Amino acid sequence: MTRNRARRGVLAAALSAVLALAGLTAVAAPASAAVPASAAEASVAPATAPQAASVPAATASDFDPGNIISDANFFNGNAMSAGAVQNFLNAQVPSCRSGYTCLKDYKQSTWTRSADAMCNSYSGAANESAATIITKVGQACNVSQAVLIVLLQKEQSLITDSWPSASQYTSATGFACPDTAPCDAEYSGFYNQVYKAAWQYKRYSNPPGTSAFFNWFPVGKYSAVRYHPNAACGSSPVLIQNQATAGLYYYTPYQPNAVAMSNVYGAQTDGCSSYGNRNFWRLYTDWFGDPRGSNNPHGSFDTAVPVAGGIQVTGWAVDPTSANPVGITVSVDGQATSVTADVRLDWIPALYPNIGVNHGFSTIVNALPGSRTVCVSKANGADLGCKTVVVPSKTAAGYLDTAEGVVGGVHIAGWSLNKASADKTYIWVDIDGKGQLFQVDLKLNWTPVLYPNTGNTHGYDRVVPASPGAHKVCVYGYDSVLLGCKTAYVPANEAGAVESATGVLGGIKVSGWSLDKRTTASTYVWVNVDGAGSALYAGANSDAAAAAWPAAGKKHGFSGTFSAKPGPHSVCVTGTVENTSYGCRTVTVPNNEVGSFDTATGVLGGINVSGWSLDQTKSESTYVWVTVDGAGGPLYAGGKLGWIEAMFPGKGANHGFGGFFKASAGKHTVCVWGTKENVSYGCKDVTVPSSGAASWDTLTASDRKITVTGWAVDRISKTSQYVWVNVDGSGRPYLAANNLDWIDSYFPGVGKQHGFAIDIPVSGGPHTVCITATFDNQDLGCRTIDVPSNGAASVDSVTGVKGGVRITGWAVDRTSTATQYFWVDIDGKAGPVAANVRLDWINAYFPGVGPDHGVDSVVAASSGSHKVCIWATYDNRGMGCTTVVVP
């Protein structure tokens, strides 16, 4: 399941030279092998990359195939914080190629994963940075962030690549990417790849809750480890000494052969060379120190070189929880010297944010000629290692006391002599690999005391020209003996500051100072506004410049206004002597157009608005644009406002606006803009009152009828309005158009046709009447009324008889002899039954209606149970329902 995927283009470049100062180097390595075991490892030879300017940290003799990395270093989920990982990534690729996203800038939304036997839970989040993903995965699975960084470089060169492809992120750690097939899509994507690689490394350890499946590289026993996917290349027994090393072989099951190890930074091959585990070890060593060393001592013993009279020892050490320098103990053959690690190292914040740069050590300790063992430890006991140094026997003596950056170069001072002679000597000053010879000619009264018969002309003190920036300075004395090396930081010749950058009408005003420390002559600055720039002379008097660098005088101030449209702009100022950036600021240019949306008042039929607006560059009146719920129109801002002239002298008084905009009753949003520069003066919510008015005056009832009266009007229109009348939930509109003489006097101009008197037929009995004025949906309320009826009826019996349902009873109109009817419904089928059977008592009870109003009828129906419902048709009165069984 390993892979061999061709890497496009040239491999990523080496680490920044800044890191080289710490003795850390980075070599871009190709992806060599991928994931869980069992298949052949890629055998394509890796291309080499240039080395950082220091001695490589990894040497072949230190590689142990059975102990590539310690368990303590590998399974350390808190090795690096997210900030440390981010700073580390930033240091590898300060800037990406245009159009590409480097790992330092890569982001991906992650999802939550539940805990299992391998890893604790991972809480997903939107747009997590690569640094955050690496850190959280390491913490969840207890795998070192440094290990994951090395794996990403080993597999896809993502750490140092300035133009990574999408496929590099898709198969970032090579997990589930076999040599003989495409990567498994289920595990593609950066987050997936990082998580699954860490998860798999934990799975190789067969944690509790899993099977002992991974058993062919047992810890503490010899295993035959092949050199190459080609079995013919052979193998050799390797004593696997820890779980971390076993995991590396499960992931990439090959060891490097002698040819691969003949140059650990090279691409040499004999056809049987594999590089995956070699590259892992080498990258970890270069970036994070000995992978088998103690678990992150937060320091390093970098160099020990012989110098005149002793040994110069360099390195670095930090307390990651404090910015305070830590103590160091340097011992030579057991003789200890205490040193403070307070030398400036600019790369330190890349690995340890927020603790500053002063955490290096560089000291010369006395040592007699011969082979000497030098050991360094931190004051807290953390061992930084030992080195063996051969101090030659020489008659040279001397010291590099000072190597500090000054304007124009490096100031060096010290002494140098030949203990066997009073002859004048010379020193060789090497700055970044380029040297010059200088005579030692400064008198020192103390040298004859310590070194009799050598004279006193053995001091040196001079400035060696050098450009601004960090320089490695080494001084050699008599017989080419090294007197010492130091890092000197030459300050810039150019200095300055932007004192203000302010938006003004029509542009941006910029002021400050800039000078060349080497001269009193005035210089120029370059001012960029949104990327477009021009020069500005820095020749005005500036007390700030004189205070910062008195020797240069005062004439170094600059001030100028640059045209710019209203709105935010990026302003950057750069000195022109050495292209020194004085920084960038975001400046907002004010609008020429100003104003205020003062009021918005809802009135009958619409909205009144008022305010003011003007163009500060002119006195002419302007317009504003007013919208009501998004639909708008212009309004002239020419009204006189006496106070305007006092606030904006010379612009006149005629800049007020006020107007009416039609709008329906209800809530509306009103917005106002100036029309010169489309400046928003804001929005207001306004409620327009209804112009409708209505009244429900009366509700009366008569035989099978109700009558409602009232009126409804739009107070700003003659148009007759409608009311909606509901009776028992069923309704319809009625026009309120009856003459009412008083309406026009009460609502002038609306006319008389706004009354209503509505007759509505209904059945006898109680009814609920509700009325709404439709103009503005005004609820006029509901009332209940009992409607009388001249009808009278009774159902005396409903029985099942042979052939149907027999119904008896009576129905009458108390004002008429006319025959009335029952409406009979049997199981949904209905029809009338006449009430015309003679009942003599009827006329006596309802005088004048006659006797023929009885019911005694059989309505046909089949045998069985039936539901029977009956109504009296005269007033649609329900007489009830019953269930009848027909025999």
CSV table of N, CA and C in Angstrom, one decimal, residues 318-434:
chain,number,residue,atom,x,y,z
A,318,VAL,N,16.0,27.7,25.7
A,318,VAL,CA,14.9,28.6,26.2
A,318,VAL,C,14.1,27.9,27.2
A,319,ASP,N,13.4,28.7,28.0
A,319,ASP,CA,12.3,28.2,28.8
A,319,ASP,C,11.0,28.6,28.1
A,320,PRO,N,10.3,27.6,27.5
A,320,PRO,CA,9.2,28.0,26.6
A,320,PRO,C,8.1,28.7,27.4
A,321,THR,N,8.1,28.8,28.7
A,321,THR,CA,7.1,29.5,29.4
A,321,THR,C,7.5,30.9,29.8
A,322,SER,N,8.7,31.3,29.5
A,322,SER,CA,9.2,32.6,29.9
A,322,SER,C,10.1,33.2,28.9
A,323,ALA,N,10.1,34.6,28.9
A,323,ALA,CA,11.0,35.3,28.0
A,323,ALA,C,12.4,35.5,28.6
A,324,ASN,N,12.5,35.2,29.9
A,324,ASN,CA,13.8,35.4,30.6
A,324,ASN,C,14.9,34.4,30.0
A,325,PRO,N,16.1,34.9,29.8
A,325,PRO,CA,17.2,34.0,29.4
A,325,PRO,C,17.5,32.9,30.4
A,326,VAL,N,17.9,31.8,30.0
A,326,VAL,CA,18.2,30.7,30.9
A,326,VAL,C,19.7,30.5,31.1
A,327,GLY,N,20.0,29.9,32.2
A,327,GLY,CA,21.4,29.6,32.4
A,327,GLY,C,21.9,28.4,31.8
A,328,ILE,N,23.2,28.4,31.4
A,328,ILE,CA,23.9,27.3,30.7
A,328,ILE,C,25.1,26.9,31.4
A,329,THR,N,25.4,25.6,31.5
A,329,THR,CA,26.7,25.2,32.0
A,329,THR,C,27.5,24.5,30.9
A,330,VAL,N,28.7,25.0,30.7
A,330,VAL,CA,29.7,24.5,29.7
A,330,VAL,C,30.8,23.9,30.5
A,331,SER,N,31.1,22.6,30.3
A,331,SER,CA,32.2,22.0,30.9
A,331,SER,C,33.2,21.4,29.9
A,332,VAL,N,34.5,21.6,30.2
A,332,VAL,CA,35.6,21.1,29.4
A,332,VAL,C,36.4,20.1,30.2
A,333,ASP,N,36.3,18.8,29.9
A,333,ASP,CA,36.9,17.8,30.6
A,333,ASP,C,36.5,17.9,32.1
A,334,GLY,N,35.3,18.2,32.4
A,334,GLY,CA,34.8,18.3,33.7
A,334,GLY,C,34.9,19.6,34.4
A,335,GLN,N,35.6,20.6,33.8
A,335,GLN,CA,35.8,21.9,34.4
A,335,GLN,C,34.6,22.8,33.9
A,336,ALA,N,33.7,23.2,34.8
A,336,ALA,CA,32.5,23.9,34.4
A,336,ALA,C,32.6,25.4,34.4
A,337,THR,N,31.9,26.0,33.4
A,337,THR,CA,31.7,27.4,33.3
A,337,THR,C,30.3,27.8,33.2
A,338,SER,N,29.8,28.8,33.9
A,338,SER,CA,28.4,29.2,33.8
A,338,SER,C,28.2,30.3,32.7
A,339,VAL,N,27.2,30.2,31.9
A,339,VAL,CA,26.9,31.2,30.8
A,339,VAL,C,25.4,31.4,30.8
A,340,THR,N,25.1,32.6,30.4
A,340,THR,CA,23.7,33.0,30.2
A,340,THR,C,23.3,33.0,28.7
A,341,ALA,N,22.3,32.3,28.3
A,341,ALA,CA,21.8,32.2,26.9
A,341,ALA,C,21.0,33.5,26.6
A,342,ASP,N,21.7,34.6,26.3
A,342,ASP,CA,21.1,35.8,26.0
A,342,ASP,C,21.5,36.5,24.7
A,343,VAL,N,22.1,35.7,23.8
A,343,VAL,CA,22.6,36.2,22.5
A,343,VAL,C,21.4,36.3,21.5
A,344,ARG,N,21.4,37.3,20.7
A,344,ARG,CA,20.2,37.5,19.8
A,344,ARG,C,20.3,36.4,18.7
A,345,LEU,N,19.1,35.8,18.6
A,345,LEU,CA,18.8,34.8,17.5
A,345,LEU,C,17.5,35.1,16.9
A,346,ASP,N,17.4,35.7,15.7
A,346,ASP,CA,16.1,36.2,15.2
A,346,ASP,C,15.1,35.1,14.9
A,347,TRP,N,15.6,33.8,14.7
A,347,TRP,CA,14.7,32.7,14.3
A,347,TRP,C,13.9,32.2,15.5
A,348,ILE,N,14.3,32.5,16.7
A,348,ILE,CA,13.7,31.9,17.9
A,348,ILE,C,12.2,32.0,17.9
A,349,PRO,N,11.6,33.2,17.6
A,349,PRO,CA,10.1,33.3,17.7
A,349,PRO,C,9.4,32.4,16.7
A,350,ALA,N,10.1,31.9,15.7
A,350,ALA,CA,9.4,31.0,14.7
A,350,ALA,C,9.0,29.7,15.4
A,351,LEU,N,9.8,29.3,16.4
A,351,LEU,CA,9.5,28.1,17.1
A,351,LEU,C,8.8,28.4,18.5
A,352,TYR,N,9.2,29.5,19.1
A,352,TYR,CA,8.7,29.9,20.4
A,352,TYR,C,8.1,31.3,20.4
A,353,PRO,N,6.9,31.4,20.0
A,353,PRO,CA,6.3,32.8,19.9
A,353,PRO,C,6.3,33.5,21.2
A,354,ASN,N,6.4,34.8,21.2
A,354,ASN,CA,6.2,35.6,22.4
A,354,ASN,C,7.3,35.6,23.5
A,355,ILE,N,8.4,35.0,23.2
A,355,ILE,CA,9.5,35.0,24.2
A,355,ILE,C,10.7,35.8,23.8
A,356,GLY,N,10.6,36.5,22.6
A,356,GLY,CA,11.7,37.3,22.2
A,356,GLY,C,12.8,36.6,21.5
A,357,VAL,N,13.9,37.3,21.2
A,357,VAL,CA,15.0,36.7,20.3
A,357,VAL,C,16.3,36.4,21.1
A,358,ASN,N,16.4,36.9,22.3
A,358,ASN,CA,17.7,36.8,23.0
A,358,ASN,C,17.8,35.5,23.8
A,359,HIS,N,18.1,34.4,23.1
A,359,HIS,CA,18.2,33.1,23.7
A,359,HIS,C,19.3,32.2,23.2
A,360,GLY,N,20.3,32.8,22.5
A,360,GLY,CA,21.4,32.1,22.0
A,360,GLY,C,22.6,32.2,23.0
A,361,PHE,N,23.5,31.3,22.9
A,361,PHE,CA,24.8,31.4,23.7
A,361,PHE,C,26.0,31.2,22.8
A,362,SER,N,27.0,32.0,23.0
A,362,SER,CA,28.2,32.0,22.3
A,362,SER,C,29.3,32.4,23.3
A,363,THR,N,30.2,31.5,23.7
A,363,THR,CA,31.2,31.8,24.7
A,363,THR,C,32.5,31.1,24.3
A,364,ILE,N,33.6,31.6,24.8
A,364,ILE,CA,34.9,31.0,24.6
A,364,ILE,C,35.3,30.5,26.0
A,365,VAL,N,35.6,29.2,26.1
A,365,VAL,CA,36.1,28.7,27.4
A,365,VAL,C,37.5,28.3,27.2
A,366,ASN,N,38.3,28.4,28.3
A,366,ASN,CA,39.7,28.1,28.2
A,366,ASN,C,39.9,26.6,28.1
A,367,ALA,N,40.9,26.2,27.3
A,367,ALA,CA,41.2,24.8,27.1
A,367,ALA,C,42.6,24.7,26.7
A,368,LEU,N,43.3,23.7,27.2
A,368,LEU,CA,44.7,23.4,26.9
A,368,LEU,C,44.7,22.6,25.6
A,369,PRO,N,45.8,22.7,24.8
A,369,PRO,CA,45.9,21.9,23.6
A,369,PRO,C,45.7,20.4,23.9
A,370,GLY,N,45.1,19.8,22.8
A,370,GLY,CA,44.9,18.4,22.9
A,370,GLY,C,43.4,18.1,22.7
A,371,SER,N,43.0,16.8,22.8
A,371,SER,CA,41.6,16.4,22.6
A,371,SER,C,40.8,16.7,23.9
A,372,ARG,N,39.7,17.4,23.7
A,372,ARG,CA,38.9,17.8,24.8
A,372,ARG,C,37.5,17.5,24.6
A,373,THR,N,36.9,17.1,25.7
A,373,THR,CA,35.4,16.8,25.7
A,373,THR,C,34.6,18.0,26.2
A,374,VAL,N,33.7,18.5,25.4
A,374,VAL,CA,32.9,19.7,25.8
A,374,VAL,C,31.5,19.2,25.9
A,375,CYS,N,30.9,19.5,27.1
A,375,CYS,CA,29.5,19.1,27.3
A,375,CYS,C,28.7,20.4,27.8
A,376,VAL,N,27.5,20.4,27.3
A,376,VAL,CA,26.6,21.6,27.6
A,376,VAL,C,25.3,21.1,28.2
A,377,SER,N,24.9,21.7,29.3
A,377,SER,CA,23.5,21.4,29.8
A,377,SER,C,22.9,22.7,30.3
A,378,LYS,N,21.6,22.7,30.4
A,378,LYS,CA,20.8,23.8,30.9
A,378,LYS,C,20.9,23.8,32.4
A,379,ALA,N,20.6,25.0,33.0
A,379,ALA,CA,20.7,25.1,34.4
A,379,ALA,C,19.7,24.1,35.1
A,380,ASN,N,18.6,23.8,34.4
A,380,ASN,CA,17.6,22.9,35.0
A,380,ASN,C,18.0,21.4,34.8
A,381,GLY,N,19.2,21.2,34.3
A,381,GLY,CA,19.7,19.8,34.2
A,381,GLY,C,19.5,19.2,32.8
A,382,ALA,N,18.7,19.8,31.9
A,382,ALA,CA,18.5,19.2,30.6
A,382,ALA,C,19.8,19.1,29.8
A,383,ASP,N,20.2,17.9,29.4
A,383,ASP,CA,21.4,17.7,28.7
A,383,ASP,C,21.3,18.1,27.3
A,384,LEU,N,22.2,19.0,26.8
A,384,LEU,CA,22.2,19.4,25.4
A,384,LEU,C,23.3,18.6,24.6
A,385,GLY,N,24.0,17.8,25.2
A,385,GLY,CA,25.0,16.9,24.5
A,385,GLY,C,26.4,17.3,24.7
A,386,CYS,N,27.3,16.4,24.1
A,386,CYS,CA,28.7,16.6,24.3
A,386,CYS,C,29.4,16.5,22.9
A,387,LYS,N,30.5,17.1,22.7
A,387,LYS,CA,31.3,17.1,21.5
A,387,LYS,C,32.8,16.9,21.9
A,388,THR,N,33.5,16.3,21.0
A,388,THR,CA,35.0,16.2,21.1
A,388,THR,C,35.7,17.2,20.2
A,389,VAL,N,36.6,18.0,20.8
A,389,VAL,CA,37.3,19.0,20.0
A,389,VAL,C,38.8,18.8,20.3
A,390,VAL,N,39.6,19.0,19.2
A,390,VAL,CA,41.0,18.9,19.3
A,390,VAL,C,41.5,20.4,19.3
A,391,VAL,N,42.1,20.8,20.4
A,391,VAL,CA,42.7,22.2,20.4
A,391,VAL,C,44.2,22.1,20.0
A,392,PRO,N,44.5,22.7,18.9
A,392,PRO,CA,45.9,22.6,18.5
A,392,PRO,C,46.9,23.4,19.4
A,393,SER,N,48.1,23.0,19.3
A,393,SER,CA,49.2,23.6,20.1
A,393,SER,C,49.8,24.7,19.2
A,394,LYS,N,49.5,26.0,19.5
A,394,LYS,CA,50.0,27.1,18.7
A,394,LYS,C,50.6,28.2,19.6
A,395,THR,N,51.4,29.0,19.0
A,395,THR,CA,52.0,30.1,19.8
A,395,THR,C,51.1,31.4,19.6
A,396,ALA,N,50.0,31.2,18.9
A,396,ALA,CA,49.0,32.3,18.7
A,396,ALA,C,48.2,32.5,20.0
A,397,ALA,N,47.9,33.8,20.3
A,397,ALA,CA,47.0,34.1,21.3
A,397,ALA,C,46.1,35.3,20.9
A,398,GLY,N,45.0,35.5,21.4
A,398,GLY,CA,44.1,36.6,21.0
A,398,GLY,C,42.7,36.3,21.4
A,399,TYR,N,41.9,37.4,21.1
A,399,TYR,CA,40.5,37.3,21.4
A,399,TYR,C,39.7,38.3,20.6
A,400,LEU,N,38.5,37.8,20.2
A,400,LEU,CA,37.5,38.7,19.6
A,400,LEU,C,36.6,39.3,20.7
A,401,ASP,N,36.9,40.5,21.2
A,401,ASP,CA,36.1,41.0,22.3
A,401,ASP,C,34.7,41.5,21.8
A,402,THR,N,34.7,42.2,20.6
A,402,THR,CA,33.5,42.9,20.2
A,402,THR,C,33.3,42.6,18.7
A,403,ALA,N,32.1,42.3,18.3
A,403,ALA,CA,31.7,42.3,16.9
A,403,ALA,C,30.3,42.8,16.9
A,404,GLU,N,30.1,44.1,16.7
A,404,GLU,CA,28.8,44.6,16.7
A,404,GLU,C,28.5,45.5,15.5
A,405,GLY,N,27.2,45.5,15.1
A,405,GLY,CA,26.8,46.3,14.0
A,405,GLY,C,26.7,47.7,14.3
A,406,VAL,N,27.3,48.6,13.5
A,406,VAL,CA,27.2,50.0,13.6
A,406,VAL,C,26.8,50.5,12.2
A,407,VAL,N,26.4,51.8,12.1
A,407,VAL,CA,26.1,52.4,10.8
A,407,VAL,C,27.2,52.2,9.9
A,408,GLY,N,27.0,51.6,8.8
A,408,GLY,CA,28.0,51.4,7.7
A,408,GLY,C,28.8,50.2,7.8
A,409,GLY,N,28.7,49.4,8.9
A,409,GLY,CA,29.5,48.2,8.9
A,409,GLY,C,29.5,47.5,10.3
A,410,VAL,N,30.6,46.7,10.5
A,410,VAL,CA,30.7,45.9,11.8
A,410,VAL,C,31.9,46.5,12.5
A,411,HIS,N,31.7,46.8,13.7
A,411,HIS,CA,32.8,47.3,14.6
A,411,HIS,C,33.4,46.1,15.3
A,412,ILE,N,34.7,45.8,15.0
A,412,ILE,CA,35.3,44.7,15.7
A,412,ILE,C,36.4,45.3,16.6
A,413,ALA,N,36.7,44.6,17.7
A,413,ALA,CA,37.7,45.0,18.6
A,413,ALA,C,38.2,43.8,19.4
A,414,GLY,N,39.5,43.8,19.7
A,414,GLY,CA,40.1,42.7,20.4
A,414,GLY,C,41.6,42.8,20.4
A,415,TRP,N,42.3,41.7,20.5
A,415,TRP,CA,43.7,41.6,20.4
A,415,TRP,C,44.2,40.3,19.8
A,416,SER,N,45.5,40.3,19.3
A,416,SER,CA,46.0,39.2,18.7
A,416,SER,C,47.6,39.3,18.7
A,417,LEU,N,48.3,38.2,19.0
A,417,LEU,CA,49.8,38.3,19.0
A,417,LEU,C,50.3,36.9,18.8
A,418,ASN,N,51.6,36.9,18.6
A,418,ASN,CA,52.4,35.6,18.6
A,418,ASN,C,53.2,35.6,19.8
A,419,LYS,N,53.0,34.6,20.7
A,419,LYS,CA,53.6,34.6,22.0
A,419,LYS,C,55.1,34.4,21.9
A,420,ALA,N,55.6,34.1,20.7
A,420,ALA,CA,57.1,33.8,20.6
A,420,ALA,C,57.8,35.0,19.9
A,421,SER,N,57.1,36.1,19.7
A,421,SER,CA,57.7,37.2,18.9
A,421,SER,C,57.1,38.5,19.2
A,422,ALA,N,57.8,39.6,19.1
A,422,ALA,CA,57.3,41.0,19.2
A,422,ALA,C,56.9,41.5,17.9
A,423,ASP,N,57.1,40.8,16.8
A,423,ASP,CA,56.8,41.3,15.5
A,423,ASP,C,55.3,41.6,15.4
A,424,LYS,N,55.0,42.6,14.5
A,424,LYS,CA,53.6,43.0,14.3
A,424,LYS,C,52.9,41.8,13.6
A,425,THR,N,51.6,41.6,13.9
A,425,THR,CA,50.9,40.6,13.3
A,425,THR,C,49.7,41.2,12.5
A,426,TYR,N,48.9,40.3,11.9
A,426,TYR,CA,47.8,40.7,11.1
A,426,TYR,C,46.6,39.8,11.6
A,427,ILE,N,45.4,40.4,11.3
A,427,ILE,CA,44.2,39.6,11.5
A,427,ILE,C,43.5,39.4,10.2
A,428,TRP,N,42.7,38.4,10.0
A,428,TRP,CA,41.9,38.2,8.9
A,428,TRP,C,40.4,38.2,9.3
A,429,VAL,N,39.7,39.2,8.8
A,429,VAL,CA,38.3,39.4,9.2
A,429,VAL,C,37.4,38.8,8.1
A,430,ASP,N,36.6,37.8,8.5
A,430,ASP,CA,35.7,37.1,7.5
A,430,ASP,C,34.3,37.5,7.9
A,431,ILE,N,33.6,38.1,6.9
A,431,ILE,CA,32.2,38.5,7.0
A,431,ILE,C,31.4,37.8,6.0
A,432,ASP,N,30.6,36.8,6.4
A,432,ASP,CA,29.8,36.0,5.5
A,432,ASP,C,30.6,35.4,4.4
A,433,GLY,N,31.8,34.9,4.8
A,433,GLY,CA,32.6,34.1,3.9
A,433,GLY,C,33.5,35.0,3.0
A,434,LYS,N,33.5,36.3,3.1
A,434,LYS,CA,34.4,37.1,2.4
A,434,LYS,C,35.3,37.9,3.4
